[in-house]
Coordinates of C-alpha atoms and ligand atoms in Angstrom, one line a residue:
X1 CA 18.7 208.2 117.9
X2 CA 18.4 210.9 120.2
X3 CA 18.1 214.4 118.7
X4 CA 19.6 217.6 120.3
X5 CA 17.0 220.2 120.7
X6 CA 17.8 223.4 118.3
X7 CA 19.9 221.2 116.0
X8 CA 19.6 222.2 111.8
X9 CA 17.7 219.8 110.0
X10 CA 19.5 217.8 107.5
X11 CA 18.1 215.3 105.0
X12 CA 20.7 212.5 103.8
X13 CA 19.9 210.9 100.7
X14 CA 22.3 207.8 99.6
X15 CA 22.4 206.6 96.0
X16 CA 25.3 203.4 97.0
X17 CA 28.2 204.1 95.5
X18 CA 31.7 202.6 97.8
X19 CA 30.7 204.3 100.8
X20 CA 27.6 202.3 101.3
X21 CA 29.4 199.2 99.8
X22 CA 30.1 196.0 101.8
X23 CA 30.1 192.3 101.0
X24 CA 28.4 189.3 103.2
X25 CA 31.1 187.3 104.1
X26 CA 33.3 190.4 104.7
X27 CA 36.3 187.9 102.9
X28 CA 38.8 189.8 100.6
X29 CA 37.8 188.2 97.3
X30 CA 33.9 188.8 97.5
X31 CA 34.3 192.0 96.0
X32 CA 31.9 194.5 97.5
X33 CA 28.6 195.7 95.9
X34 CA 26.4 199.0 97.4
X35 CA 24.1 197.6 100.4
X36 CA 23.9 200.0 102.9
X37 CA 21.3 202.7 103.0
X38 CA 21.4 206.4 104.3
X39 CA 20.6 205.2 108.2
X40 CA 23.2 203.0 108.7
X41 CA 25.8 205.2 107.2
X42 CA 24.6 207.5 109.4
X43 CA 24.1 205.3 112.5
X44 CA 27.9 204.7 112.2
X45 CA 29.2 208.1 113.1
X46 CA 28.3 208.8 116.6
X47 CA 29.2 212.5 115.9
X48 CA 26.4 213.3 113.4
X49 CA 24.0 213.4 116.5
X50 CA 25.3 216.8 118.0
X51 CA 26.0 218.2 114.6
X52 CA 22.1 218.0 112.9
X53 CA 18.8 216.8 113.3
X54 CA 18.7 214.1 110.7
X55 CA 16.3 212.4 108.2
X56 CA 17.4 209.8 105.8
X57 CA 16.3 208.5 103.0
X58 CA 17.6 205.6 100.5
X59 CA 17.0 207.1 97.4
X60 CA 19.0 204.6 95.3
X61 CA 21.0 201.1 95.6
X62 CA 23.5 201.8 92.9
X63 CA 27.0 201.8 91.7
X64 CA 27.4 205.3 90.3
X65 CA 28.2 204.9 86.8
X66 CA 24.6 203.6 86.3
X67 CA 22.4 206.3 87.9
X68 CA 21.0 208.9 85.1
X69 CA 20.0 212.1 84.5
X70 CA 16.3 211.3 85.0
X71 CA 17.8 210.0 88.7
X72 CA 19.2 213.6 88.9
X73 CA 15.9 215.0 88.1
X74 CA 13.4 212.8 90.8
X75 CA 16.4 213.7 93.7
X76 CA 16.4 217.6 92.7
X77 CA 12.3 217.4 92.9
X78 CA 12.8 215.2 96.6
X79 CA 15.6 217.9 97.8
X80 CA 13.2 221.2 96.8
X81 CA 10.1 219.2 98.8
X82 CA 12.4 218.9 101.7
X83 CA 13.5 222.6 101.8
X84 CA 10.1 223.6 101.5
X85 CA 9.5 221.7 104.4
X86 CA 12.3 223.9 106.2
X87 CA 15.1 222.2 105.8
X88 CA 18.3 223.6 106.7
X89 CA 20.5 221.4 104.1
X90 CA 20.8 218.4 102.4
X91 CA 23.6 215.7 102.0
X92 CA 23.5 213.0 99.3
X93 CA 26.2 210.2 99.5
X94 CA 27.1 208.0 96.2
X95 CA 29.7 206.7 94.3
X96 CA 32.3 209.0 93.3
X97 CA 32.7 207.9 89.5
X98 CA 29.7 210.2 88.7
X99 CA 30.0 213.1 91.5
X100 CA 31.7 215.6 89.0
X101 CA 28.5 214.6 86.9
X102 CA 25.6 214.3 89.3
X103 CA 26.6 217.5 91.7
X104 CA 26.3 219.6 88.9
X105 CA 23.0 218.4 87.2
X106 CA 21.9 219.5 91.4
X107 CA 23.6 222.3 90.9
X108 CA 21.3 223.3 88.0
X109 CA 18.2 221.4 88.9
X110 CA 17.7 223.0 92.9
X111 CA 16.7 226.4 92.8
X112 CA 16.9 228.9 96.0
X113 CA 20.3 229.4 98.6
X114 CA 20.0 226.1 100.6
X115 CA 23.1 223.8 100.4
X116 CA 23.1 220.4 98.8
X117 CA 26.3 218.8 99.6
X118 CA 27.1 215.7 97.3
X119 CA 30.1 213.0 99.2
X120 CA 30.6 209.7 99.1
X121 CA 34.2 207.3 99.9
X122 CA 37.1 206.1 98.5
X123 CA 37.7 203.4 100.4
X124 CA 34.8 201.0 101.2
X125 CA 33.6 200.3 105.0
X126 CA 35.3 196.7 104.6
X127 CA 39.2 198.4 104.1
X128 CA 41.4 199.8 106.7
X129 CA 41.0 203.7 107.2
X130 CA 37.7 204.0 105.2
X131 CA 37.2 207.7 104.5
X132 CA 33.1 207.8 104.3
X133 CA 32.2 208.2 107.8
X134 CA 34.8 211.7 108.2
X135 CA 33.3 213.0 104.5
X136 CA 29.5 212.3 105.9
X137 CA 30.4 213.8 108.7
X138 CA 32.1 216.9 107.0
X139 CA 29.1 217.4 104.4
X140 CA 26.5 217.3 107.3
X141 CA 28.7 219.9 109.1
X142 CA 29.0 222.0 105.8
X143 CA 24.9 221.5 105.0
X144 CA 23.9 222.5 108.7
X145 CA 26.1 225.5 108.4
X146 CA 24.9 229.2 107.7
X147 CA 28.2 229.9 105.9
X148 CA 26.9 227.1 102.9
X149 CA 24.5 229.5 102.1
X150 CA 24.0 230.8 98.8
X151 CA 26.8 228.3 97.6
X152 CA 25.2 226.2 95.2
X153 CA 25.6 222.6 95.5
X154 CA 29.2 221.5 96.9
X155 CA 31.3 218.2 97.3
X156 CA 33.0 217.9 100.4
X157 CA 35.5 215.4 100.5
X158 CA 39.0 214.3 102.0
X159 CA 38.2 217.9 104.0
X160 CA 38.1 219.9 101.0
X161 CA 34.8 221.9 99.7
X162 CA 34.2 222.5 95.9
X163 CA 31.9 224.1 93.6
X164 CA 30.3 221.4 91.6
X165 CA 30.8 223.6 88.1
X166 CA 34.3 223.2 89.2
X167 CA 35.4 219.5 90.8
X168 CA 36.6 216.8 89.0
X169 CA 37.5 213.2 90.0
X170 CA 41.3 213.1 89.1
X171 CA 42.5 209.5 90.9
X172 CA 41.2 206.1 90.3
X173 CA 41.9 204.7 94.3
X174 CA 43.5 208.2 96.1
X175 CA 41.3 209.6 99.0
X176 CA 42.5 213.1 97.8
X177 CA 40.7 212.3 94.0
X178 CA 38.5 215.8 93.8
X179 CA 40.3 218.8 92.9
X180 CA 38.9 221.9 91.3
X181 CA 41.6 222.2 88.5
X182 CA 40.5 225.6 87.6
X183 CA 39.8 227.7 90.5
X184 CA 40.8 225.5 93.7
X185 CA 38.8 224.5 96.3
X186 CA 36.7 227.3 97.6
X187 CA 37.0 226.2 101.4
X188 CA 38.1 223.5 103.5
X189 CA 37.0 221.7 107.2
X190 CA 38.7 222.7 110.0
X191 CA 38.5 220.9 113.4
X192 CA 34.6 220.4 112.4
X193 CA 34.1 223.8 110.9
X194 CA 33.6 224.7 107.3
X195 CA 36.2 227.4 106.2
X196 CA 35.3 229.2 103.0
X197 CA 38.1 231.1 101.4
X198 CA 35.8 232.2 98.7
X199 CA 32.4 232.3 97.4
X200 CA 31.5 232.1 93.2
X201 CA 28.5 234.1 92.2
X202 CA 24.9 232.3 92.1
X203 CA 25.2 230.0 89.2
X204 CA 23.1 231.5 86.0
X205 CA 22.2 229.6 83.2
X206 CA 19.7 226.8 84.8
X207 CA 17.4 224.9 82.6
X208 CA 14.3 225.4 84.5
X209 CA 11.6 222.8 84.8
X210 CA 11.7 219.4 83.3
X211 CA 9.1 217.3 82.6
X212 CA 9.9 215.6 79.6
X213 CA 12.4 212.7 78.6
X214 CA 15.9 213.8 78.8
X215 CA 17.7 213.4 75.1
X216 CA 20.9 211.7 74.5
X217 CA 23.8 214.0 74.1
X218 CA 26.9 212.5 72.5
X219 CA 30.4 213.6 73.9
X220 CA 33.3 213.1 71.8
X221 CA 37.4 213.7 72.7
X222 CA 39.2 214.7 69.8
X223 CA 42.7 212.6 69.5
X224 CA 45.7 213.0 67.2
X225 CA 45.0 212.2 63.6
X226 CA 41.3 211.7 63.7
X227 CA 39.4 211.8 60.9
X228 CA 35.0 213.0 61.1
X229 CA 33.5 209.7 61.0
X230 CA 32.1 209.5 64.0
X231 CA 31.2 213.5 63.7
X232 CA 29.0 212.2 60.9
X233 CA 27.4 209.6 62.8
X234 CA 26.1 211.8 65.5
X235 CA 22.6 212.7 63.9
X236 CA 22.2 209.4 62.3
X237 CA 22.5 207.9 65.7
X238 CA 19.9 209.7 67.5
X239 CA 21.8 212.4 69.6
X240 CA 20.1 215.5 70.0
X241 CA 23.3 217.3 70.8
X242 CA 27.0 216.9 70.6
X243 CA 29.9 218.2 72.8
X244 CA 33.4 218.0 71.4
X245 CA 36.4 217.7 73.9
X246 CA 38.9 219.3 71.8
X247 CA 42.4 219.7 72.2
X248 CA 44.0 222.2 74.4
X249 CA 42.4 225.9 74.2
X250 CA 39.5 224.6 71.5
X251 CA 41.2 223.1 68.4
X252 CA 40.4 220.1 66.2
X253 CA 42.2 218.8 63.5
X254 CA 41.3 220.6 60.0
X255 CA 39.9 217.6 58.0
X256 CA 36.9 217.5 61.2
X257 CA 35.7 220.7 60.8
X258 CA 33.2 220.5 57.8
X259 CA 31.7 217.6 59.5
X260 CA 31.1 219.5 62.3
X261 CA 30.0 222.7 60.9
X262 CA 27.5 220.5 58.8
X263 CA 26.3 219.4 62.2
X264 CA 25.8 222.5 64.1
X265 CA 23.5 223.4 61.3
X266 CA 21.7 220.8 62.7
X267 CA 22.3 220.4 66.6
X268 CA 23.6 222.6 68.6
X269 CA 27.6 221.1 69.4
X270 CA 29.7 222.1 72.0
X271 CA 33.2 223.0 72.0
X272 CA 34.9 222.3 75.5
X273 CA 38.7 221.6 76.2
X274 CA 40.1 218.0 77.0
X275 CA 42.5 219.3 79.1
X276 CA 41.0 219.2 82.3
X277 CA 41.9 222.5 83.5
X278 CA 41.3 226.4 82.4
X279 CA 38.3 227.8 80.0
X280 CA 38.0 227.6 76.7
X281 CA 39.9 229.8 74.3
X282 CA 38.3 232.7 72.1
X283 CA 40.2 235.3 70.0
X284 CA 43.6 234.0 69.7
X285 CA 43.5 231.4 67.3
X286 CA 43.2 231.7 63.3
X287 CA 43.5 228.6 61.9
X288 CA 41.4 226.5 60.9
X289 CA 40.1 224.4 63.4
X290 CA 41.3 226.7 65.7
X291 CA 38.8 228.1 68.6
X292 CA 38.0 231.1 66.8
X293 CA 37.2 229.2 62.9
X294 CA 34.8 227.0 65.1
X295 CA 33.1 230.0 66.8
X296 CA 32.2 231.2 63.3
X297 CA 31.1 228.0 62.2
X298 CA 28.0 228.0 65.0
X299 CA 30.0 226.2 67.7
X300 CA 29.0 227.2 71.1
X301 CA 31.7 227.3 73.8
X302 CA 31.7 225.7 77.0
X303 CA 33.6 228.6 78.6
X304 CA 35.0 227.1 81.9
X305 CA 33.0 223.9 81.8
X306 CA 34.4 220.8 81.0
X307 CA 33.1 218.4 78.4
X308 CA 31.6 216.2 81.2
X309 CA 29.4 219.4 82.7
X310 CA 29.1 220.8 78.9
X311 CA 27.2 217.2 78.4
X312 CA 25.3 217.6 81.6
X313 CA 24.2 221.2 80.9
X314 CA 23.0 220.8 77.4
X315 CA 21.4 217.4 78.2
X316 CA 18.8 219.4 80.6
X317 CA 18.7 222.6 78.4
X318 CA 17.5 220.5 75.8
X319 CA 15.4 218.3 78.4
X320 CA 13.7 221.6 79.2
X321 CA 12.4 222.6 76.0
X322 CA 15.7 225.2 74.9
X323 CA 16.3 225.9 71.3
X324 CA 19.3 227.2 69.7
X325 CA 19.5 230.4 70.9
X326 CA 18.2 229.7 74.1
X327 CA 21.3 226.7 74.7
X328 CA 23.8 229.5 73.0
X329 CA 22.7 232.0 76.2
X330 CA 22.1 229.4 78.7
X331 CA 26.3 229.2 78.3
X332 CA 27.0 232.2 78.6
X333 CA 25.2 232.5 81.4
X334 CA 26.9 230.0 83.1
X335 CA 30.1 231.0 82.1
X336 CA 29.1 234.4 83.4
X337 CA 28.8 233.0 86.8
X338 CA 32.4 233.1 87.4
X339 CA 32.8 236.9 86.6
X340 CA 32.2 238.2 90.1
X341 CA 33.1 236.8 93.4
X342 CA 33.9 238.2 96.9
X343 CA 36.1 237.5 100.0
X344 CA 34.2 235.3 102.2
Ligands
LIG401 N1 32.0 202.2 91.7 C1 31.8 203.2 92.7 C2 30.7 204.2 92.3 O1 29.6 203.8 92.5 C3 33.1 204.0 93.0 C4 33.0 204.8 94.2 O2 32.0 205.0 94.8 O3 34.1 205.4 94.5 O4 31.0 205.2 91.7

């Protein structure tokens, strides 16, 4: 590839996922399984080469859903050698079915104002109109930018940017499956150039280093009529932490809450909402099971984090050697990091 004098430098790191998924015979009934690596995804967009100077590494051959935190961990320690090294930014393509996992265990793991930019595709290279090469070629655009600065670690997809403590895959098959329910986007691509509408505060909160084994952390969704037996479970299982999706603002039905109280003695539990959208509730409800009973009962509150980033979160606080109190203000933190933002 010929390289444009002056160009950023850009390291792309693939992990499979669709984008990088094709089959041998390229017939419809194959069924397609990841085999590309980062330099022929980025061989096939002719545009890339006046846009960055670009390494590549194939970090990973997987379908998403069976990469793990430890993953997360090796890639964060690869991404902080290559911005040591200068790097400008760094791209990582995958499947989607983890993203709204994986971007933010980056987002906590990579220290310092360098953008890692997490994309991947919808539809694979073998379909008509296959979206990976125009989101590889928007994340490299948004990684080699200056205005990705200081941003933490983004998915740009289907032309949209995102905070990872905000995106969320919402579609099983649409293009347009990452939203930010909360907050919105906080930019977009426009005729190759990153627009950002707004910029969230540095993200607070991160676990620090991690050398040890990462402990399981269960994650439960409260539904109508359940009863705590799988609460009680939790410890005899082996889970070193809990997080509870509960229903709307941070409720669970009465007859779970001793259960769960008994456990937070023991673990620390989360409460985050299973709606999807908004931040957990704190001084409006009295009853019990209500947000505010489950506060006093040594609950700790996701804040604006779902129950899938609540899982994430506690998984490397714990990973990194943080007791009670220390998970209880690692929250906060990161729920602080919402408070103040400014006007691009
Ligand atoms: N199964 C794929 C994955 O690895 C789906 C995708 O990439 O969209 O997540």
């Amino acid at each position: 590839m010929t390289v444009q004098a002056g160009l950023p430098r850009v390291t792309v790191f693939s992990l499979g996922g669709t984008i990088a998924s094709t089959n041998d015979s390229g017939g419809a009934n194959a069924g397609v399984t990841p085999r590309l690596g980062a330099r022929q995804l980025v061989d096939s967009v002719p545009q890339l080469r006046e846009t960055a100077e670009l390494e590549t590494v194939a970090f990973r051959q997987t379908s998403s859903g069976d990469l793990t935190l430890r993953d997360l961990v090796s890639l964060a320690a690869e991404i902080t050698k290559r911005f040591e090294a200068g790097v400008a930014g760094v791209v990582v393509t995958q499947g989607t079915d983890t993203i709204e996992e994986t971007s933010f265990a980056l987002d906590l793991l990579v220290c310092g104002p360098r953008p890692v930019v997490v994309t991947g595709a919808m539809r694979n290279p073998t379909l008509a109109g296959p979206d990976g090469p125009a989101n590889l070629l928007a994340a490299v655009q948004v990684a080699a930018s200056p205005q990705a600065t200081g941003l933490g670690t983004l998915v740009v997809f289907n032309d949209e940017i995102h905070a990872a403590r905000f995106v969320r895959k919402t579609h099983t098959s649409s293009p347009a499956t990452f939203h930010s329910p909360t907050a919105g986007p906080i930019g977009w691509m426009a005729e190759g150039r990153p627009r950002i509408a707004f910029r969230a505060s540095e993200l607070q909160g991160k676990p620090g280093a991690i050398d040890a084994e990462i402990p399981a952390v269960a994650l439960l969704k409260c539904a109508i009529g359940d009863d705590s037996r799988l609460v009680e479970q939790v410890a005899a299982l082996g889970y070193s932490g809990l997080v509870v999706e509960a229903f709307g603002g941070g409720h669970v039905p009465a007859r779970v809450v001793p259960a769960l109280e008994r456990l937070a003695g023991r673990l620390p539990v989360v409460l985050a909402s299973r709606t999807g959208g908004g931040e957990l509730l704190r001084e409006t409800y009295g009853f019990p099971g209500s947000e505010r009973d489950l506060r006093s009962r040594g609950l700790i509150p996701a804040g604006f984090l779902d129950g899938l980033k609540a899982r994430v979160l506690l998984s490397l606080l714990l990973a990194a050697g943080a007791g009670p109190n220390a998970v209880r203000v690692a929250f906060e933190q990161v729920d602080a990091s919402v408070t103040a933002h400014a006007v691009a």
